[in-house]
Short mmCIF file of C-alpha atoms in Angstrom, two decimals:
data_model
loop_
_atom_site.label_atom_id
_atom_site.label_comp_id
_atom_site.label_asym_id
_atom_site.label_seq_id
_atom_site.Cartn_x
_atom_site.Cartn_y
_atom_site.Cartn_z
CA MET A 1 82.13 -14.92 61.21
CA LYS A 2 80.69 -18.09 59.70
CA PHE A 3 82.68 -21.29 59.77
CA LEU A 4 81.95 -24.81 58.56
CA HIS A 5 82.82 -27.53 61.08
CA THR A 6 83.46 -31.04 59.75
CA SER A 7 85.60 -34.00 60.76
CA ASP A 8 86.29 -37.72 60.38
CA TRP A 9 86.46 -37.93 56.61
CA HIS A 10 88.34 -41.25 56.85
CA LEU A 11 89.43 -41.01 53.23
CA GLY A 12 90.25 -44.47 51.91
CA ARG A 13 87.85 -46.34 54.19
CA ALA A 14 85.53 -49.05 52.87
CA PHE A 15 82.11 -50.06 54.18
CA HIS A 16 82.09 -53.84 54.60
CA ARG A 17 84.37 -54.16 51.55
CA VAL A 18 82.36 -51.61 49.53
CA ASN A 19 84.71 -48.94 48.17
CA LEU A 20 83.52 -45.53 49.39
CA LEU A 21 85.98 -43.34 47.52
CA GLY A 22 83.32 -42.26 45.02
CA ALA A 23 80.95 -41.29 47.85
CA GLN A 24 83.78 -39.44 49.59
CA ALA A 25 84.47 -37.51 46.38
CA VAL A 26 80.78 -36.54 46.22
CA PHE A 27 81.05 -35.29 49.80
CA ILE A 28 84.08 -33.14 48.90
CA ASP A 29 82.08 -31.67 46.00
CA HIS A 30 79.25 -30.89 48.44
CA LEU A 31 81.65 -29.36 50.96
CA VAL A 32 83.20 -27.04 48.38
CA GLU A 33 79.80 -26.02 47.03
CA THR A 34 78.52 -25.31 50.55
CA VAL A 35 81.52 -23.10 51.27
CA ARG A 36 80.85 -21.16 48.08
CA GLU A 37 77.07 -20.87 48.35
CA ARG A 38 76.88 -20.09 52.05
CA GLU A 39 79.80 -17.62 51.95
CA VAL A 40 81.72 -19.46 54.66
CA ASP A 41 84.61 -17.55 56.23
CA ALA A 42 86.63 -20.56 57.42
CA VAL A 43 86.55 -24.37 57.22
CA LEU A 44 87.43 -26.47 60.28
CA VAL A 45 88.38 -30.15 59.88
CA ALA A 46 88.73 -31.78 63.32
CA GLY A 47 90.89 -34.79 62.53
CA ASP A 48 90.85 -38.26 60.98
CA ILE A 49 91.23 -36.94 57.47
CA TYR A 50 92.53 -40.36 56.46
CA ASP A 51 91.41 -43.75 57.70
CA ARG A 52 94.90 -45.06 58.40
CA ALA A 53 98.45 -43.86 58.84
CA VAL A 54 99.52 -44.99 55.35
CA PRO A 55 96.49 -44.24 53.15
CA PRO A 56 95.99 -45.69 49.66
CA LEU A 57 97.09 -43.51 46.76
CA PRO A 58 93.53 -42.76 45.49
CA ALA A 59 92.68 -41.36 48.95
CA VAL A 60 95.79 -39.16 48.88
CA GLU A 61 94.82 -37.90 45.43
CA LEU A 62 91.30 -37.03 46.63
CA TYR A 63 92.77 -35.18 49.62
CA ASP A 64 95.11 -33.28 47.29
CA ARG A 65 92.21 -32.24 45.05
CA ALA A 66 90.22 -31.12 48.08
CA LEU A 67 93.06 -28.88 49.29
CA HIS A 68 93.47 -27.29 45.88
CA ARG A 69 89.75 -26.58 45.56
CA LEU A 70 89.53 -25.04 49.02
CA ALA A 71 92.61 -22.94 48.35
CA ASP A 72 91.12 -21.76 45.04
CA LEU A 73 88.09 -20.44 46.94
CA GLY A 74 90.36 -18.27 49.06
CA VAL A 75 88.65 -19.48 52.23
CA PRO A 76 91.04 -20.30 55.12
CA THR A 77 90.97 -23.93 56.22
CA VAL A 78 92.31 -25.29 59.52
CA MET A 79 92.90 -29.05 59.81
CA ILE A 80 94.21 -31.19 62.65
CA SER A 81 95.41 -34.78 62.71
CA GLY A 82 93.29 -37.43 64.42
CA ASN A 83 94.12 -40.79 65.96
CA HIS A 84 93.76 -42.53 62.57
CA ASP A 85 96.17 -40.13 60.84
CA SER A 86 99.93 -40.21 60.80
CA ALA A 87 100.61 -36.74 62.16
CA ARG A 88 104.10 -36.66 60.65
CA ARG A 89 102.88 -37.59 57.17
CA LEU A 90 99.85 -35.30 57.24
CA GLY A 91 102.02 -32.40 58.38
CA VAL A 92 104.60 -32.64 55.60
CA GLY A 93 104.82 -29.29 53.82
CA ALA A 94 102.55 -27.58 56.35
CA GLY A 95 104.52 -24.33 56.15
CA LEU A 96 104.26 -24.12 52.37
CA ILE A 97 100.63 -25.24 52.30
CA GLY A 98 99.83 -22.62 54.91
CA ARG A 99 100.78 -19.90 52.42
CA ALA A 100 97.81 -21.05 50.33
CA GLY A 101 95.47 -20.65 53.29
CA ILE A 102 95.37 -24.35 54.29
CA HIS A 103 96.65 -24.50 57.86
CA LEU A 104 97.68 -27.97 59.07
CA ARG A 105 98.11 -28.42 62.81
CA THR A 106 99.69 -31.81 63.46
CA ASP A 107 102.50 -30.97 65.92
CA PRO A 108 101.38 -30.83 69.58
CA ALA A 109 104.09 -28.26 70.27
CA SER A 110 102.31 -25.74 68.03
CA CYS A 111 98.89 -26.05 69.68
CA ALA A 112 99.14 -22.52 71.12
CA ASP A 113 100.12 -21.01 67.75
CA PRO A 114 96.75 -19.94 66.32
CA VAL A 115 95.59 -19.03 62.87
CA VAL A 116 94.31 -15.47 63.35
CA LEU A 117 91.47 -14.27 61.16
CA ALA A 118 89.62 -10.97 61.34
CA ASP A 119 86.17 -9.60 60.62
CA VAL A 120 84.51 -6.25 61.30
CA HIS A 121 84.36 -7.08 65.01
CA GLY A 122 88.05 -7.87 65.43
CA ASP A 123 90.29 -10.93 65.59
CA VAL A 124 89.33 -14.58 65.87
CA ALA A 125 92.11 -16.96 67.00
CA LEU A 126 91.73 -20.54 65.76
CA TYR A 127 93.80 -23.09 67.71
CA GLY A 128 94.42 -26.54 66.26
CA LEU A 129 94.87 -29.22 68.91
CA PRO A 130 95.83 -32.50 67.18
CA TYR A 131 95.09 -35.88 68.72
CA LEU A 132 97.33 -36.30 71.76
CA GLU A 133 98.56 -39.76 72.71
CA PRO A 134 99.00 -39.32 76.48
CA ALA A 135 102.04 -41.58 76.90
CA LEU A 136 103.92 -39.70 74.16
CA VAL A 137 103.17 -36.10 75.18
CA LYS A 138 102.82 -36.25 78.97
CA ASP A 139 106.36 -34.98 79.63
CA GLN A 140 106.23 -32.44 76.81
CA PHE A 141 103.15 -30.81 78.35
CA GLY A 142 104.16 -31.34 81.95
CA ALA A 143 100.95 -33.27 82.61
CA GLU A 144 100.49 -34.80 86.05
CA LYS A 145 99.57 -38.26 84.77
CA VAL A 146 99.14 -40.35 81.64
CA SER A 147 95.52 -39.66 80.71
CA HIS A 148 93.57 -37.85 78.03
CA GLU A 149 92.15 -35.42 80.56
CA ALA A 150 95.59 -34.53 81.91
CA VAL A 151 97.27 -33.88 78.56
CA LEU A 152 94.27 -32.08 77.05
CA GLY A 153 94.04 -29.93 80.15
CA ALA A 154 97.73 -29.05 79.93
CA ALA A 155 97.41 -28.21 76.23
CA MET A 156 94.36 -26.05 76.90
CA ASP A 157 96.29 -24.22 79.63
CA ARG A 158 98.81 -23.23 76.95
CA ILE A 159 96.03 -22.08 74.65
CA ARG A 160 94.38 -19.99 77.36
CA ALA A 161 97.75 -18.46 78.26
CA ASP A 162 98.32 -17.42 74.64
CA LEU A 163 94.79 -16.05 74.36
CA ALA A 164 95.40 -13.89 77.45
CA THR A 165 98.22 -12.09 75.64
CA ARG A 166 96.04 -11.06 72.72
CA ALA A 167 93.98 -7.92 72.24
CA PRO A 168 90.92 -7.63 74.52
CA GLY A 169 87.84 -8.99 72.81
CA THR A 170 89.73 -11.53 70.71
CA ARG A 171 87.35 -14.41 70.06
CA SER A 172 88.60 -17.99 70.05
CA ILE A 173 87.94 -21.39 68.53
CA VAL A 174 89.73 -24.64 69.28
CA LEU A 175 89.74 -27.78 67.15
CA ALA A 176 90.28 -31.02 69.09
CA HIS A 177 90.09 -34.76 68.52
CA ALA A 178 88.92 -36.50 71.68
CA PHE A 179 86.16 -38.42 73.43
CA VAL A 180 84.29 -35.86 75.55
CA THR A 181 81.97 -36.93 78.37
CA GLY A 182 78.37 -37.05 77.21
CA GLY A 183 79.21 -38.02 73.64
CA GLN A 184 77.56 -41.08 72.08
CA ALA A 185 79.96 -43.51 70.41
CA SER A 186 79.35 -45.92 67.53
CA ASP A 187 81.06 -49.13 66.39
CA SER A 188 83.29 -47.45 63.80
CA GLU A 189 85.55 -45.35 66.03
CA ARG A 190 88.92 -46.70 67.08
CA ASP A 191 89.23 -47.05 70.85
CA ILE A 192 91.45 -44.37 72.40
CA THR A 193 91.21 -45.63 75.97
CA VAL A 194 94.33 -45.02 78.02
CA GLY A 195 94.75 -45.71 81.72
CA GLY A 196 91.19 -47.00 81.86
CA VAL A 197 89.73 -43.51 81.29
CA GLU A 198 88.90 -42.40 77.77
CA ALA A 199 86.41 -39.55 78.21
CA VAL A 200 87.35 -36.00 79.18
CA PRO A 201 84.92 -33.44 80.65
CA ALA A 202 83.63 -30.68 78.43
CA SER A 203 84.92 -28.20 81.04
CA VAL A 204 88.44 -28.81 79.74
CA PHE A 205 87.50 -26.40 76.91
CA ASP A 206 86.39 -23.59 79.22
CA GLY A 207 87.70 -20.20 78.18
CA VAL A 208 87.19 -20.51 74.41
CA ASP A 209 84.13 -19.50 72.45
CA TYR A 210 83.72 -22.71 70.45
CA ALA A 211 85.23 -26.21 70.51
CA ALA A 212 85.01 -27.99 67.15
CA LEU A 213 85.37 -31.66 68.01
CA GLY A 214 86.22 -34.75 66.03
CA HIS A 215 86.43 -38.50 66.77
CA LEU A 216 82.80 -39.50 67.43
CA HIS A 217 80.93 -40.25 64.22
CA GLY A 218 77.51 -39.00 65.27
CA SER A 219 76.74 -35.27 65.00
CA GLN A 220 75.96 -34.10 68.52
CA THR A 221 75.86 -31.11 70.81
CA ILE A 222 77.68 -31.53 74.11
CA GLY A 223 76.94 -27.90 74.94
CA GLU A 224 76.15 -24.79 72.93
CA ARG A 225 79.88 -24.12 72.54
CA VAL A 226 81.09 -27.74 72.34
CA ARG A 227 79.95 -29.83 69.36
CA TYR A 228 80.84 -32.87 67.27
CA SER A 229 80.22 -32.61 63.55
CA GLY A 230 80.33 -36.39 63.13
CA SER A 231 81.55 -38.21 60.04
CA PRO A 232 80.11 -37.18 56.66
CA LEU A 233 79.36 -40.82 55.78
CA ALA A 234 78.24 -43.85 57.77
CA TYR A 235 81.11 -46.25 58.44
CA SER A 236 79.22 -48.96 60.39
CA PHE A 237 75.68 -50.26 60.69
CA SER A 238 75.57 -48.80 64.20
CA GLU A 239 75.20 -45.46 62.40
CA ALA A 240 72.03 -46.51 60.58
CA ASP A 241 69.97 -43.93 62.48
CA HIS A 242 72.51 -41.11 62.18
CA ARG A 243 71.72 -37.96 60.26
CA LYS A 244 75.05 -37.13 58.63
CA THR A 245 75.79 -33.41 58.63
CA MET A 246 78.28 -30.58 59.02
CA TRP A 247 77.82 -27.66 61.41
CA LEU A 248 77.54 -24.16 59.96
CA VAL A 249 78.25 -22.00 63.00
CA GLU A 250 78.14 -18.21 63.22
CA LEU A 251 80.28 -16.52 65.84
CA GLY A 252 78.88 -13.20 67.03
CA ALA A 253 80.59 -9.94 67.86
CA GLN A 254 81.11 -10.84 71.54
CA GLY A 255 81.98 -14.49 70.91
CA GLU A 256 78.39 -15.69 71.32
CA ILE A 257 77.05 -18.48 69.11
CA ALA A 258 74.75 -16.44 66.88
CA GLY A 259 73.64 -19.47 64.89
CA ALA A 260 74.32 -23.20 64.48
CA GLU A 261 72.81 -25.01 61.50
CA ARG A 262 73.21 -28.63 60.47
CA ILE A 263 74.02 -28.99 56.78
CA ASP A 264 73.11 -32.44 55.49
CA THR A 265 75.75 -34.38 53.56
CA PRO A 266 74.97 -36.63 50.57
CA VAL A 267 73.88 -40.20 51.42
CA PRO A 268 75.23 -42.76 48.92
CA ARG A 269 72.83 -45.47 50.12
CA THR A 270 70.62 -45.87 53.18
CA LEU A 271 71.39 -48.50 55.84
CA ALA A 272 68.98 -51.10 57.20
CA ARG A 273 69.35 -53.50 60.12
CA LEU A 274 66.85 -56.32 59.62
CA ARG A 275 66.06 -59.08 62.10
CA GLY A 276 63.70 -62.03 61.92
CA ARG A 277 63.09 -65.38 60.29
CA LEU A 278 64.26 -65.63 56.71
CA GLU A 279 60.81 -66.19 55.19
CA ASP A 280 59.43 -63.21 57.11
CA LEU A 281 62.19 -60.96 55.81
CA LEU A 282 61.58 -62.14 52.26
CA GLN A 283 57.81 -61.69 52.34
CA ASP A 284 57.02 -58.80 54.70
CA PRO A 285 55.80 -55.81 52.63
CA ALA A 286 57.12 -53.43 55.31
CA HIS A 287 60.66 -54.22 54.17
CA GLN A 288 60.08 -52.96 50.62
CA VAL A 289 61.58 -49.60 51.58
CA HIS A 290 64.88 -51.36 52.34
CA GLU A 291 65.25 -53.23 49.06
CA ASP A 292 67.84 -50.77 47.73
CA ALA A 293 69.62 -50.26 51.06
CA TRP A 294 72.83 -51.71 52.39
CA VAL A 295 71.50 -54.43 54.67
CA GLU A 296 72.71 -56.07 57.85
CA ALA A 297 70.53 -59.15 58.39
CA THR A 298 70.20 -61.21 61.56
CA LEU A 299 68.26 -64.44 61.10
CA THR A 300 66.38 -65.87 64.06
CA ASP A 301 65.28 -69.18 62.49
CA PRO A 302 65.62 -72.04 65.03
CA VAL A 303 67.41 -74.05 62.32
CA ARG A 304 69.79 -72.36 59.92
CA PRO A 305 68.07 -72.07 56.51
CA ASP A 306 69.62 -73.36 53.30
CA ASP A 307 71.52 -70.84 51.17
CA PRO A 308 70.34 -67.82 53.20
CA MET A 309 72.63 -65.18 51.67
CA ALA A 310 71.61 -65.93 48.08
CA ARG A 311 67.93 -65.93 49.04
CA LEU A 312 68.27 -62.62 50.88
CA ALA A 313 70.16 -61.08 47.96
CA ALA A 314 67.26 -61.91 45.64
CA ARG A 315 65.19 -59.30 47.48
CA PHE A 316 67.95 -57.21 49.06
CA PRO A 317 70.77 -57.19 46.48
CA HIS A 318 72.98 -55.00 48.69
CA THR A 319 73.04 -57.30 51.71
CA LEU A 320 76.50 -56.94 53.22
CA THR A 321 76.44 -58.88 56.48
CA LEU A 322 74.58 -61.91 57.71
CA ALA A 323 74.40 -63.17 61.30
CA PHE A 324 72.43 -65.87 63.08
CA ASP A 325 70.69 -65.62 66.45
CA PRO A 326 68.32 -68.61 66.67
CA GLU A 327 65.18 -68.21 68.73
CA GLY A 328 65.30 -69.99 72.08
CA ARG A 329 69.05 -70.48 72.07
CA ARG A 330 70.67 -70.55 75.48
CA GLU A 331 72.79 -67.42 75.88
CA GLU A 332 75.67 -69.10 77.67
CA THR A 333 76.15 -71.84 75.07
CA GLY A 334 74.78 -70.40 71.84
CA ALA A 335 76.35 -66.97 71.44
CA SER A 336 79.01 -66.71 68.76
CA TYR A 337 82.54 -65.70 69.68
CA ALA A 338 82.06 -62.30 68.03
CA GLN A 339 78.80 -61.72 69.91
CA ARG A 340 80.40 -62.64 73.24
CA LEU A 341 83.16 -60.08 72.62
CA LYS A 342 80.92 -57.30 71.29
CA GLY A 343 80.92 -54.23 73.49
CA ARG A 344 83.77 -55.49 75.68
CA SER A 345 87.08 -53.70 76.04
CA ASP A 346 90.47 -55.34 75.52
CA GLN A 347 90.99 -55.08 79.28
CA GLU A 348 87.78 -56.97 80.07
CA ILE A 349 88.56 -59.69 77.53
CA ALA A 350 92.05 -60.16 78.97
CA GLU A 351 90.72 -60.33 82.52
CA ASP A 352 88.19 -62.99 81.45
CA PHE A 353 91.03 -64.95 79.87
CA VAL A 354 92.98 -64.87 83.13
CA ALA A 355 89.93 -66.20 84.96
CA HIS A 356 89.38 -68.87 82.31
CA VAL A 357 92.91 -70.31 82.32
CA ARG A 358 92.99 -70.53 86.11
CA GLY A 359 89.64 -72.31 86.15
CA GLY A 360 87.56 -69.67 87.88
CA GLY A 361 87.70 -66.53 89.98
CA HIS A 362 88.56 -63.04 88.78
CA ALA A 363 91.77 -61.15 88.04
CA ASP A 364 92.89 -59.39 91.19
CA GLU A 365 93.88 -55.73 91.46
CA ALA A 366 97.58 -56.38 90.83
CA GLU A 367 96.83 -58.49 87.74
CA ARG A 368 94.46 -55.83 86.37
CA ALA A 369 97.17 -53.20 86.81
CA VAL A 370 99.71 -55.34 84.94
CA LEU A 371 97.28 -55.91 82.08
CA GLN A 372 96.36 -52.23 81.84
CA GLY A 373 100.02 -51.25 81.81
CA ALA A 374 100.71 -53.71 79.01
CA PHE A 375 97.85 -52.36 76.90
CA ASP A 376 98.99 -48.76 77.48
CA ASP A 377 102.55 -49.64 76.45
CA VAL A 378 101.42 -51.42 73.28
CA ARG A 379 99.10 -48.55 72.33
CA ALA A 380 101.82 -45.97 72.87
CA ASP A 381 104.31 -48.08 70.90
CA ASP A 382 101.84 -48.43 68.01
CA SER A 383 101.32 -44.67 67.91
CA HIS A 384 105.07 -44.09 68.05
CA ARG A 385 105.65 -46.50 65.17
CA GLU A 386 102.92 -44.89 63.05
CA THR A 387 104.27 -41.40 63.52
CA HIS A 388 107.89 -42.43 62.79
CA ARG A 389 107.39 -44.62 59.72
#
């Protein structure tokens, strides 16, 4: 059985204020054509279909067209909600849509209710495990603590229990939206840290033949049976070196991975991260290849040049961001506020603030626990509000 694994469409998202809906429509065209040409047996979409809980109408219309086109092909599609989606909204009409072969799995309670397909070798059970906010589902799953590992483990226990009741030789696939240990993140994923621990071990998916993951935007292989498809488009300059693809995976007669091929997705425009003095960027012949790219420029001139954006745009008309990092600047006094915060978690920033307002020292263990609890409560409340709008 051949299935096409994709995720993180983020319909409605812009790239530094550039509308990507046209590029997302081209990707949907490519997806449908790939399904037709490669005779795919099932499509798996591992969450973050939309970029936010209340997506703009054009994004909803594109999603609607995509569902109709996939249904017209007669190829079963399984989709789960991600942390950017409103599970309640995405799941509206799931029962009716399922009759057309589009199976939406947005309710955690139904994670052990698979879509069962069959080929000449027998049944394949496809389990959709939507994004699980630990604070909201801990009691429902009887998890021991509020963490991604605990709730995912409890959900997978349910899946393995259901699989044990099925005919011997039934093969299995699970779709999940999570940060698995060993995965490489980028700047465009929303933080899903809870309780200070965001990553879960790949072993949580033991017992199934393939785990189709979503959340991380780079295509990557955690293990032969555990893979991220990545996003079909780049959503931050940190993805400039990504090769954007989908996985075409073939499941063998005994549940072995008989083949895994990366299918490239269309690139609307290349990305370039340029750094140096303004005159060097404007004159260096090596940068000619980037003249039609979306550009992130960091100028290192000791003194800020006059009108730098307009001068850059004369050579690189698609320059989207401009930053300054003067040569020889002292790190402790020269870094911008954004640069000082880059790569730091909310918890670390809050702890630094505590130290700052008291005039030195570090937040103690009790203070760190209070801050972490506050962040967990706010994150859970935000998720609750999104799913009950």
